[in-house]
Steps between C-alpha positions, in 0.01 A plus 500: 500500500795353691770291336396201705143552377621496141700183568206323663269593214745369240541169684124459542405589144784344299546164675311309230730638227841503666694324774622686809845575360348647184256714700783624719692603187191677363450679832859622517495611138173684556619678813829603345360623169150625584581653840875554449577333833838328505546459876432134583441594863170651390379196308289376794401840637136516617499852641596745225220576255603548137298648218406212272254638244595235242488197727147370431551528125848350523372210711221431253751486216730271697207268573435475126853365458652818367874502579613739771737668253209593274289611796762751616619567145869420546730199502845492658772370268871500570539836678209689348123532498336450163151603411291198394141429399294229334686553171844423642649188649594544865880469528611177668803422720620259230535794264710680761731197483533567127622851579743370764647252252551771238676725751730211591587446135546870424694630798778648292386448143228758453226406251469806275174414326219307670151395390219330692256299289153504657546760771163532681544750784853575382655364819788321323630775267438779752689313773786429259506866399531588868788255535665596169407867452725553198348210308259546209192308618195413291194282554207369298152378584184414307270663757442874467348503849808334650725746318309790656586366845860427398542858379359634827748287693778623274406860581441440871834325546685750281643254252541534126362179351356519148178299466380356169154365420568169329371142490794266562332228295494716189798519267674831565844654506648789693792721405718393793718209599504427871751386758226364722159361404264412783156346499249374753235396249177308554599143587228336711318227310121487509525162675676670794210736573361254753811560717444875514330719758176683424676836542717420199237335282235768547705815540828483307522532120482160332677654202813530714471158663371217286599306191335204331583146599587427137776760457615618845836626373355723230630821659846357567533404134428862409756622755757264346422624149506864613842440651639356179422834335567739785751354748857629489770236455598504867147567625276282716132412537340441839147361533279399787353157420240244597649280772347190340649568156863573579653225287262562212576873505873431517487259205305751292752781559791266423366472146584869460789565740810321627422539870175483698557478875218428745500677837283393793299735718509518879250212515721275287289522185633563149408867462751696289683416183815678382574481128805605298736390223 
């Protein structure tokens, strides 16, 4: 099958699910990952035949709404490819902004001990371990299936993150105090589901996404309480947050800490909160 044939098929079959820009992004991702073709001059080629034994199956999965990252098995985050599946949240660009902010804050002051609360694919702690290779990095998650993927990514990317099976909502203590606590916990309220695409609702783990309308900050309260026990005196907490609940999240953290600073994402939405005493 030619690359142009693949492109035409994707546009014909996916136009009821995605707009043209989204299909173009899916096409480019597919060509680069599945066929390992990075030369954009070939993206409209209709002469060279490529072996595409997976294409019919892949197309069927894409038509069902399955995200392209799950179809090809990898998501690109920061500078690395992370293995993902239906048990892990697909890393978002907003989470990359969280990493960028941390690197801005820790240019010269190396965080020695780091923990990620609710790690999923492990993209946050593994990326930080790449950036700060001498740091002691740990991560927890409630999902054993997600931790399997995180450990594979840890091995594939040759990092040394320690993963712990733990429910953040349970009362627990660890032996360490940390210079940096990070969390991208579930924060989307049930009432916001109507805004979401089918590929998220039907194919990504609800455990990693949604919270009740009645207590949408439940995980952030646990992060705050964890920090009171485990954050070093000059340490910081960074969390990705619900853009609609920035002020509420800030007010909650200010009950525990002296400072809670909101940072906006590239779209101008409240997206990250930085907490410290």
